[in-house]
PDB file of C-alpha atoms in Angstrom:
ATOM      1  CA  UNK A   1      -0.422  -9.669  19.839  1.00  0.00           C
ATOM      2  CA  UNK A   2      -1.412  -7.489  16.867  1.00  0.00           C
ATOM      3  CA  UNK A   3      -1.542  -4.431  19.128  1.00  0.00           C
ATOM      4  CA  UNK A   4       2.087  -4.965  20.128  1.00  0.00           C
ATOM      5  CA  UNK A   5       3.098  -5.454  16.498  1.00  0.00           C
ATOM      6  CA  UNK A   6       1.261  -2.251  15.590  1.00  0.00           C
ATOM      7  CA  UNK A   7       3.193  -0.257  18.176  1.00  0.00           C
ATOM      8  CA  UNK A   8       6.434  -1.659  16.781  1.00  0.00           C
ATOM      9  CA  UNK A   9       5.413  -0.844  13.203  1.00  0.00           C
ATOM     10  CA  UNK A  10       4.539   2.734  14.096  1.00  0.00           C
ATOM     11  CA  UNK A  11       7.862   3.227  15.848  1.00  0.00           C
ATOM     12  CA  UNK A  12       9.647   1.828  12.803  1.00  0.00           C
ATOM     13  CA  UNK A  13       7.629   3.923  10.339  1.00  0.00           C
ATOM     14  CA  UNK A  14       8.549   7.131  12.138  1.00  0.00           C
ATOM     15  CA  UNK A  15      12.209   6.086  12.164  1.00  0.00           C
ATOM     16  CA  UNK A  16      11.918   5.454   8.416  1.00  0.00           C
ATOM     17  CA  UNK A  17      10.481   8.919   7.956  1.00  0.00           C
ATOM     18  CA  UNK A  18      13.403  10.550   9.731  1.00  0.00           C
ATOM     19  CA  UNK A  19      15.854   8.759   7.448  1.00  0.00           C
ATOM     20  CA  UNK A  20      13.907   9.512   4.266  1.00  0.00           C
ATOM     21  CA  UNK A  21      13.713  13.209   5.068  1.00  0.00           C
ATOM     22  CA  UNK A  22      17.500  13.415   5.280  1.00  0.00           C
ATOM     23  CA  UNK A  23      17.584  12.566   1.547  1.00  0.00           C
ATOM     24  CA  UNK A  24      14.361  14.239   0.367  1.00  0.00           C
ATOM     25  CA  UNK A  25      15.021  17.233  -1.902  1.00  0.00           C
ATOM     26  CA  UNK A  26      18.775  16.616  -1.451  1.00  0.00           C
ATOM     27  CA  UNK A  27      19.279  15.114  -4.921  1.00  0.00           C
ATOM     28  CA  UNK A  28      19.697  11.515  -3.744  1.00  0.00           C
ATOM     29  CA  UNK A  29      21.513   9.084  -5.998  1.00  0.00           C
ATOM     30  CA  UNK A  30      18.986   6.972  -7.908  1.00  0.00           C
ATOM     31  CA  UNK A  31      18.935   4.443 -10.736  1.00  0.00           C
ATOM     32  CA  UNK A  32      16.579   2.150 -12.640  1.00  0.00           C
ATOM     33  CA  UNK A  33      16.180  -1.453 -11.534  1.00  0.00           C
ATOM     34  CA  UNK A  34      16.687  -4.196 -14.139  1.00  0.00           C
ATOM     35  CA  UNK A  35      13.725  -5.455 -16.108  1.00  0.00           C
ATOM     36  CA  UNK A  36      11.759  -2.178 -16.087  1.00  0.00           C
ATOM     37  CA  UNK A  37      11.078  -2.684 -12.365  1.00  0.00           C
ATOM     38  CA  UNK A  38      11.141   1.058 -11.702  1.00  0.00           C
ATOM     39  CA  UNK A  39      13.513   3.403  -9.907  1.00  0.00           C
ATOM     40  CA  UNK A  40      15.303   2.962  -6.613  1.00  0.00           C
ATOM     41  CA  UNK A  41      17.347   5.470  -4.644  1.00  0.00           C
ATOM     42  CA  UNK A  42      19.978   5.388  -1.945  1.00  0.00           C
ATOM     43  CA  UNK A  43      17.222   6.510   0.428  1.00  0.00           C
ATOM     44  CA  UNK A  44      15.138   3.399  -0.327  1.00  0.00           C
ATOM     45  CA  UNK A  45      18.083   1.211   0.615  1.00  0.00           C
ATOM     46  CA  UNK A  46      18.939   3.189   3.749  1.00  0.00           C
ATOM     47  CA  UNK A  47      15.347   3.013   4.956  1.00  0.00           C
ATOM     48  CA  UNK A  48      15.145  -0.690   4.154  1.00  0.00           C
ATOM     49  CA  UNK A  49      18.315  -1.415   6.117  1.00  0.00           C
ATOM     50  CA  UNK A  50      17.043   0.461   9.172  1.00  0.00           C
ATOM     51  CA  UNK A  51      13.621  -1.169   9.036  1.00  0.00           C
ATOM     52  CA  UNK A  52      15.030  -4.673   8.688  1.00  0.00           C
ATOM     53  CA  UNK A  53      17.402  -4.159  11.613  1.00  0.00           C
ATOM     54  CA  UNK A  54      14.725  -2.652  13.841  1.00  0.00           C
ATOM     55  CA  UNK A  55      11.867  -5.010  13.002  1.00  0.00           C
ATOM     56  CA  UNK A  56      13.653  -8.337  12.729  1.00  0.00           C
ATOM     57  CA  UNK A  57      15.765  -7.405  15.721  1.00  0.00           C
ATOM     58  CA  UNK A  58      12.550  -7.115  17.739  1.00  0.00           C
ATOM     59  CA  UNK A  59      10.850 -10.144  16.114  1.00  0.00           C
ATOM     60  CA  UNK A  60      13.633 -12.516  14.993  1.00  0.00           C
ATOM     61  CA  UNK A  61      11.196 -15.351  14.282  1.00  0.00           C
ATOM     62  CA  UNK A  62       9.161 -13.281  11.777  1.00  0.00           C
ATOM     63  CA  UNK A  63       9.674 -13.655   8.046  1.00  0.00           C
ATOM     64  CA  UNK A  64      10.756 -10.711   5.873  1.00  0.00           C
ATOM     65  CA  UNK A  65       9.329  -9.568   2.532  1.00  0.00           C
ATOM     66  CA  UNK A  66      10.446  -6.171   1.245  1.00  0.00           C
ATOM     67  CA  UNK A  67      10.631  -4.535  -2.150  1.00  0.00           C
ATOM     68  CA  UNK A  68      14.286  -3.711  -1.551  1.00  0.00           C
ATOM     69  CA  UNK A  69      15.517  -7.049  -0.157  1.00  0.00           C
ATOM     70  CA  UNK A  70      16.535 -10.264  -1.867  1.00  0.00           C
ATOM     71  CA  UNK A  71      13.710 -12.811  -1.787  1.00  0.00           C
ATOM     72  CA  UNK A  72      13.968 -15.103   1.232  1.00  0.00           C
ATOM     73  CA  UNK A  73      11.981 -18.337   0.773  1.00  0.00           C
ATOM     74  CA  UNK A  74      12.131 -18.966   4.541  1.00  0.00           C
ATOM     75  CA  UNK A  75       9.356 -16.380   4.935  1.00  0.00           C
ATOM     76  CA  UNK A  76       6.878 -18.834   3.417  1.00  0.00           C
ATOM     77  CA  UNK A  77       7.284 -21.132   6.423  1.00  0.00           C
ATOM     78  CA  UNK A  78       7.063 -18.363   9.039  1.00  0.00           C
ATOM     79  CA  UNK A  79       3.822 -18.021  11.013  1.00  0.00           C
ATOM     80  CA  UNK A  80       4.240 -14.224  10.928  1.00  0.00           C
ATOM     81  CA  UNK A  81       5.894 -12.129   8.237  1.00  0.00           C
ATOM     82  CA  UNK A  82       6.763  -8.457   7.842  1.00  0.00           C
ATOM     83  CA  UNK A  83       5.671  -7.068   4.453  1.00  0.00           C
ATOM     84  CA  UNK A  84       7.423  -3.772   3.799  1.00  0.00           C
ATOM     85  CA  UNK A  85       7.743  -1.084   1.155  1.00  0.00           C
ATOM     86  CA  UNK A  86      10.522   1.179   2.474  1.00  0.00           C
ATOM     87  CA  UNK A  87       9.455   4.065   0.215  1.00  0.00           C
ATOM     88  CA  UNK A  88       6.220   3.692  -1.739  1.00  0.00           C
ATOM     89  CA  UNK A  89       6.166   6.298  -4.483  1.00  0.00           C
ATOM     90  CA  UNK A  90       9.900   6.406  -5.174  1.00  0.00           C
ATOM     91  CA  UNK A  91       9.459   8.481  -8.360  1.00  0.00           C
ATOM     92  CA  UNK A  92       7.623  11.124  -6.335  1.00  0.00           C
ATOM     93  CA  UNK A  93      10.318  10.987  -3.653  1.00  0.00           C
ATOM     94  CA  UNK A  94      13.110  11.483  -6.183  1.00  0.00           C
ATOM     95  CA  UNK A  95      11.189  14.375  -7.747  1.00  0.00           C
ATOM     96  CA  UNK A  96      10.883  16.085  -4.356  1.00  0.00           C
ATOM     97  CA  UNK A  97       7.122  15.620  -4.130  1.00  0.00           C
ATOM     98  CA  UNK A  98       5.310  15.080  -0.827  1.00  0.00           C
ATOM     99  CA  UNK A  99       3.152  12.080  -1.716  1.00  0.00           C
ATOM    100  CA  UNK A 100       5.477   9.204  -0.844  1.00  0.00           C
ATOM    101  CA  UNK A 101       4.884   6.890   2.095  1.00  0.00           C
ATOM    102  CA  UNK A 102       6.312   4.077   4.177  1.00  0.00           C
ATOM    103  CA  UNK A 103       4.126   0.959   4.099  1.00  0.00           C
ATOM    104  CA  UNK A 104       4.615  -1.575   6.908  1.00  0.00           C
ATOM    105  CA  UNK A 105       2.501  -4.632   7.684  1.00  0.00           C
ATOM    106  CA  UNK A 106       2.542  -7.916   9.554  1.00  0.00           C
ATOM    107  CA  UNK A 107       0.914 -10.975   7.988  1.00  0.00           C
ATOM    108  CA  UNK A 108      -0.194 -13.908  10.119  1.00  0.00           C
ATOM    109  CA  UNK A 109      -0.661 -16.775   7.730  1.00  0.00           C
ATOM    110  CA  UNK A 110      -2.138 -15.158   4.635  1.00  0.00           C
ATOM    111  CA  UNK A 111      -3.932 -12.317   6.459  1.00  0.00           C
ATOM    112  CA  UNK A 112      -2.672  -8.898   7.504  1.00  0.00           C
ATOM    113  CA  UNK A 113      -3.023  -8.303  11.258  1.00  0.00           C
ATOM    114  CA  UNK A 114      -1.163  -5.005  11.823  1.00  0.00           C
ATOM    115  CA  UNK A 115      -0.519  -2.122   9.446  1.00  0.00           C
ATOM    116  CA  UNK A 116       0.948   1.373   9.246  1.00  0.00           C
ATOM    117  CA  UNK A 117       1.141   3.746   6.293  1.00  0.00           C
ATOM    118  CA  UNK A 118       3.113   6.880   7.143  1.00  0.00           C
ATOM    119  CA  UNK A 119       3.672  10.019   5.046  1.00  0.00           C
ATOM    120  CA  UNK A 120       6.549  11.794   6.775  1.00  0.00           C
ATOM    121  CA  UNK A 121       6.400  15.128   4.948  1.00  0.00           C
ATOM    122  CA  UNK A 122       2.723  15.559   5.844  1.00  0.00           C
ATOM    123  CA  UNK A 123       3.022  13.720   9.174  1.00  0.00           C
ATOM    124  CA  UNK A 124       0.027  11.522   8.308  1.00  0.00           C
ATOM    125  CA  UNK A 125       0.015   8.198  10.117  1.00  0.00           C
ATOM    126  CA  UNK A 126      -2.652   5.634   9.194  1.00  0.00           C
ATOM    127  CA  UNK A 127      -2.858   2.607  11.488  1.00  0.00           C
ATOM    128  CA  UNK A 128      -4.938  -0.521  12.016  1.00  0.00           C
ATOM    129  CA  UNK A 129      -4.754  -3.924  13.648  1.00  0.00           C
ATOM    130  CA  UNK A 130      -6.939  -7.010  13.392  1.00  0.00           C
ATOM    131  CA  UNK A 131     -10.283  -6.454  15.123  1.00  0.00           C
ATOM    132  CA  UNK A 132      -9.317  -2.861  15.961  1.00  0.00           C
ATOM    133  CA  UNK A 133     -10.231   0.503  14.442  1.00  0.00           C
ATOM    134  CA  UNK A 134      -8.577   2.214  11.503  1.00  0.00           C
ATOM    135  CA  UNK A 135      -7.120   5.543  12.571  1.00  0.00           C
ATOM    136  CA  UNK A 136      -5.494   8.595  11.015  1.00  0.00           C
ATOM    137  CA  UNK A 137      -3.305  10.381  13.545  1.00  0.00           C
ATOM    138  CA  UNK A 138      -5.399   8.762  16.268  1.00  0.00           C
ATOM    139  CA  UNK A 139      -8.846   9.648  14.877  1.00  0.00           C
ATOM    140  CA  UNK A 140     -11.236   7.074  13.426  1.00  0.00           C
ATOM    141  CA  UNK A 141     -11.762   7.066   9.650  1.00  0.00           C
ATOM    142  CA  UNK A 142     -14.490   5.661   7.399  1.00  0.00           C
ATOM    143  CA  UNK A 143     -15.080   5.365   3.633  1.00  0.00           C
ATOM    144  CA  UNK A 144     -17.672   7.306   1.678  1.00  0.00           C
ATOM    145  CA  UNK A 145     -21.063   5.904   0.676  1.00  0.00           C
ATOM    146  CA  UNK A 146     -20.788   7.076  -2.928  1.00  0.00           C
ATOM    147  CA  UNK A 147     -22.362   5.358  -5.894  1.00  0.00           C
ATOM    148  CA  UNK A 148     -20.519   4.911  -9.165  1.00  0.00           C
ATOM    149  CA  UNK A 149     -21.911   8.004 -10.944  1.00  0.00           C
ATOM    150  CA  UNK A 150     -19.556  10.869 -10.245  1.00  0.00           C
ATOM    151  CA  UNK A 151     -17.355   8.825  -7.887  1.00  0.00           C
ATOM    152  CA  UNK A 152     -13.786  10.041  -7.450  1.00  0.00           C
ATOM    153  CA  UNK A 153     -11.627   6.993  -8.115  1.00  0.00           C
ATOM    154  CA  UNK A 154      -7.895   6.825  -7.526  1.00  0.00           C
ATOM    155  CA  UNK A 155      -6.490   4.885 -10.449  1.00  0.00           C
ATOM    156  CA  UNK A 156      -4.363   5.207 -13.581  1.00  0.00           C
ATOM    157  CA  UNK A 157      -5.226   6.391 -17.086  1.00  0.00           C
ATOM    158  CA  UNK A 158      -5.609   3.056 -18.877  1.00  0.00           C
ATOM    159  CA  UNK A 159      -8.420   1.958 -16.542  1.00  0.00           C
ATOM    160  CA  UNK A 160     -10.610   4.123 -18.786  1.00  0.00           C
ATOM    161  CA  UNK A 161      -9.986   1.779 -21.747  1.00  0.00           C
ATOM    162  CA  UNK A 162     -13.435   0.429 -22.768  1.00  0.00           C
ATOM    163  CA  UNK A 163     -11.897  -3.028 -23.157  1.00  0.00           C
ATOM    164  CA  UNK A 164     -11.858  -3.420 -19.373  1.00  0.00           C
ATOM    165  CA  UNK A 165     -15.592  -2.840 -18.966  1.00  0.00           C
ATOM    166  CA  UNK A 166     -18.729  -4.868 -19.650  1.00  0.00           C
ATOM    167  CA  UNK A 167     -20.027  -4.101 -23.164  1.00  0.00           C
ATOM    168  CA  UNK A 168     -17.311  -1.449 -23.481  1.00  0.00           C
ATOM    169  CA  UNK A 169     -19.240   0.913 -21.201  1.00  0.00           C
ATOM    170  CA  UNK A 170     -16.815   2.905 -19.031  1.00  0.00           C
ATOM    171  CA  UNK A 171     -18.608   3.983 -15.824  1.00  0.00           C
ATOM    172  CA  UNK A 172     -19.158   7.709 -15.252  1.00  0.00           C
ATOM    173  CA  UNK A 173     -16.592   8.135 -12.488  1.00  0.00           C
ATOM    174  CA  UNK A 174     -13.805  10.702 -12.407  1.00  0.00           C
ATOM    175  CA  UNK A 175     -10.255   9.432 -12.374  1.00  0.00           C
ATOM    176  CA  UNK A 176      -7.545  10.898 -10.143  1.00  0.00           C
ATOM    177  CA  UNK A 177      -4.067   9.776  -9.164  1.00  0.00           C
ATOM    178  CA  UNK A 178      -1.639   9.814  -6.245  1.00  0.00           C
ATOM    179  CA  UNK A 179       1.902   8.432  -6.519  1.00  0.00           C
ATOM    180  CA  UNK A 180       1.835   6.050  -3.541  1.00  0.00           C
ATOM    181  CA  UNK A 181      -0.468   3.050  -3.984  1.00  0.00           C
ATOM    182  CA  UNK A 182      -0.477   2.477  -0.221  1.00  0.00           C
ATOM    183  CA  UNK A 183      -1.704   6.046   0.271  1.00  0.00           C
ATOM    184  CA  UNK A 184      -4.400   5.596  -2.370  1.00  0.00           C
ATOM    185  CA  UNK A 185      -5.916   2.759  -0.342  1.00  0.00           C
ATOM    186  CA  UNK A 186      -5.807   4.916   2.773  1.00  0.00           C
ATOM    187  CA  UNK A 187      -7.432   7.875   1.001  1.00  0.00           C
ATOM    188  CA  UNK A 188     -10.300   5.598  -0.008  1.00  0.00           C
ATOM    189  CA  UNK A 189     -10.446   4.280   3.569  1.00  0.00           C
ATOM    190  CA  UNK A 190     -10.884   7.781   4.983  1.00  0.00           C
ATOM    191  CA  UNK A 191     -13.437   8.859   2.373  1.00  0.00           C
ATOM    192  CA  UNK A 192     -11.362  11.662   0.855  1.00  0.00           C
ATOM    193  CA  UNK A 193     -11.751   9.708  -2.373  1.00  0.00           C
ATOM    194  CA  UNK A 194     -14.451   7.165  -3.102  1.00  0.00           C
ATOM    195  CA  UNK A 195     -12.386   4.240  -4.342  1.00  0.00           C
ATOM    196  CA  UNK A 196      -8.939   2.922  -5.183  1.00  0.00           C
ATOM    197  CA  UNK A 197      -8.869   0.675  -8.239  1.00  0.00           C
ATOM    198  CA  UNK A 198      -6.183  -1.276 -10.063  1.00  0.00           C
ATOM    199  CA  UNK A 199      -6.720  -3.878 -12.755  1.00  0.00           C
ATOM    200  CA  UNK A 200      -3.027  -4.746 -12.812  1.00  0.00           C
ATOM    201  CA  UNK A 201      -1.383  -7.266 -10.502  1.00  0.00           C
ATOM    202  CA  UNK A 202      -0.094  -5.444  -7.422  1.00  0.00           C
ATOM    203  CA  UNK A 203       2.960  -6.270  -5.349  1.00  0.00           C
ATOM    204  CA  UNK A 204       2.068  -7.268  -1.816  1.00  0.00           C
ATOM    205  CA  UNK A 205       4.364  -4.675  -0.267  1.00  0.00           C
ATOM    206  CA  UNK A 206       2.433  -1.887  -2.004  1.00  0.00           C
ATOM    207  CA  UNK A 207      -0.974  -2.892  -0.660  1.00  0.00           C
ATOM    208  CA  UNK A 208      -0.606  -5.087   2.438  1.00  0.00           C
ATOM    209  CA  UNK A 209      -0.790  -2.270   4.988  1.00  0.00           C
ATOM    210  CA  UNK A 210      -3.379  -0.200   3.121  1.00  0.00           C
ATOM    211  CA  UNK A 211      -5.667  -3.181   2.635  1.00  0.00           C
ATOM    212  CA  UNK A 212      -6.056  -3.768   6.376  1.00  0.00           C
ATOM    213  CA  UNK A 213      -6.473  -0.054   7.093  1.00  0.00           C
ATOM    214  CA  UNK A 214      -9.264   0.138   4.494  1.00  0.00           C
ATOM    215  CA  UNK A 215     -10.915  -3.052   5.764  1.00  0.00           C
ATOM    216  CA  UNK A 216     -10.907  -1.911   9.388  1.00  0.00           C
ATOM    217  CA  UNK A 217     -12.249   1.500   8.311  1.00  0.00           C
ATOM    218  CA  UNK A 218     -15.293  -0.299   6.894  1.00  0.00           C
ATOM    219  CA  UNK A 219     -14.458  -0.412   3.201  1.00  0.00           C
ATOM    220  CA  UNK A 220     -14.993  -3.463   1.020  1.00  0.00           C
ATOM    221  CA  UNK A 221     -11.560  -4.748  -0.005  1.00  0.00           C
ATOM    222  CA  UNK A 222     -10.936  -7.368  -2.688  1.00  0.00           C
ATOM    223  CA  UNK A 223      -8.815  -8.295  -5.647  1.00  0.00           C
ATOM    224  CA  UNK A 224     -10.077  -7.161  -9.069  1.00  0.00           C
ATOM    225  CA  UNK A 225     -12.450 -10.167  -9.306  1.00  0.00           C
ATOM    226  CA  UNK A 226     -13.971  -9.761  -5.861  1.00  0.00           C
ATOM    227  CA  UNK A 227     -11.852 -12.409  -4.160  1.00  0.00           C
ATOM    228  CA  UNK A 228     -10.184 -12.116  -0.772  1.00  0.00           C
ATOM    229  CA  UNK A 229      -6.641 -10.805  -0.834  1.00  0.00           C
ATOM    230  CA  UNK A 230      -4.063 -13.310   0.408  1.00  0.00           C
ATOM    231  CA  UNK A 231      -0.586 -12.316   1.522  1.00  0.00           C
ATOM    232  CA  UNK A 232       2.871 -13.786   2.030  1.00  0.00           C
ATOM    233  CA  UNK A 233       2.331 -15.834  -1.117  1.00  0.00           C
ATOM    234  CA  UNK A 234       5.141 -17.340  -3.141  1.00  0.00           C
ATOM    235  CA  UNK A 235       4.528 -14.892  -6.005  1.00  0.00           C
ATOM    236  CA  UNK A 236       4.112 -11.929  -3.613  1.00  0.00           C
ATOM    237  CA  UNK A 237       1.426 -10.422  -5.850  1.00  0.00           C
ATOM    238  CA  UNK A 238      -2.341  -9.854  -5.696  1.00  0.00           C
ATOM    239  CA  UNK A 239      -4.572  -9.863  -8.794  1.00  0.00           C
ATOM    240  CA  UNK A 240      -5.487  -6.174  -8.823  1.00  0.00           C
ATOM    241  CA  UNK A 241      -7.642  -4.430  -6.252  1.00  0.00           C
ATOM    242  CA  UNK A 242     -10.967  -2.760  -5.600  1.00  0.00           C
ATOM    243  CA  UNK A 243     -11.250  -0.727  -2.391  1.00  0.00           C
ATOM    244  CA  UNK A 244     -14.420   1.293  -1.799  1.00  0.00           C
ATOM    245  CA  UNK A 245     -17.551   1.569   0.274  1.00  0.00           C
ATOM    246  CA  UNK A 246     -19.737  -1.523  -0.067  1.00  0.00           C
ATOM    247  CA  UNK A 247     -22.167  -0.022  -2.594  1.00  0.00           C
ATOM    248  CA  UNK A 248     -19.521   1.379  -4.926  1.00  0.00           C
ATOM    249  CA  UNK A 249     -17.396  -1.751  -4.614  1.00  0.00           C
ATOM    250  CA  UNK A 250     -20.306  -3.881  -5.835  1.00  0.00           C
ATOM    251  CA  UNK A 251     -21.097  -1.482  -8.672  1.00  0.00           C
ATOM    252  CA  UNK A 252     -17.480  -1.513  -9.865  1.00  0.00           C
ATOM    253  CA  UNK A 253     -17.397  -5.310  -9.767  1.00  0.00           C
ATOM    254  CA  UNK A 254     -20.611  -5.515 -11.788  1.00  0.00           C
ATOM    255  CA  UNK A 255     -19.359  -2.997 -14.344  1.00  0.00           C
ATOM    256  CA  UNK A 256     -16.036  -4.740 -14.997  1.00  0.00           C
ATOM    257  CA  UNK A 257     -15.680  -7.289 -17.783  1.00  0.00           C
ATOM    258  CA  UNK A 258     -15.448 -10.773 -16.204  1.00  0.00           C
TER     259      UNK A 258
END
């Protein structure tokens, strides 16, 4: 049941937080992954090891997809699959910033059915399961009803390149940033910001949990072209993302170059 999986994910996320905080601001050993894949730290690996032991120990028939694990093709044949980012926002973590998170989800087929995004320094725990509410520390959340003019959009600098927009017209929204992509989706879900937007392909482990939380909060959630996100794919990537209230989501879609 998704509710049972959610309880397991929350337990695991809090265990991950305890491990991460042992390394946070303690100058953890870190290095760059090959192929410009970004940084990783000893904390990422320690959290990943604990999560894999805890989650697959409880659900041995579930597949496993994690940023910090070797790809396992057996996951593609599993009815259920864990999709995990042990530490989302590793650069922020290494720098001693607060805005990193643990992103944990369960996919059933190509849909997410249980999700937790946990920020241990701030003790913020976002949760959702299929057909259930989206909650922040147990309280219901909902997106804003903003239009595109003046919207506060969580995204990166190059989104403002006119080449991305119809007729080169960049919409009049303000751009802001947070280091964890999973958290950005949750911030849009709770209405603290009006949208999360990425025109780049996104790894599934970065967005699986946040996508369900935003959807169950009442946000419109899609890839950059308005299509449904599908998970536990062979490529393990989604073609960008738009997460916002229904009105703003439609306006962003219409403003983007096809």
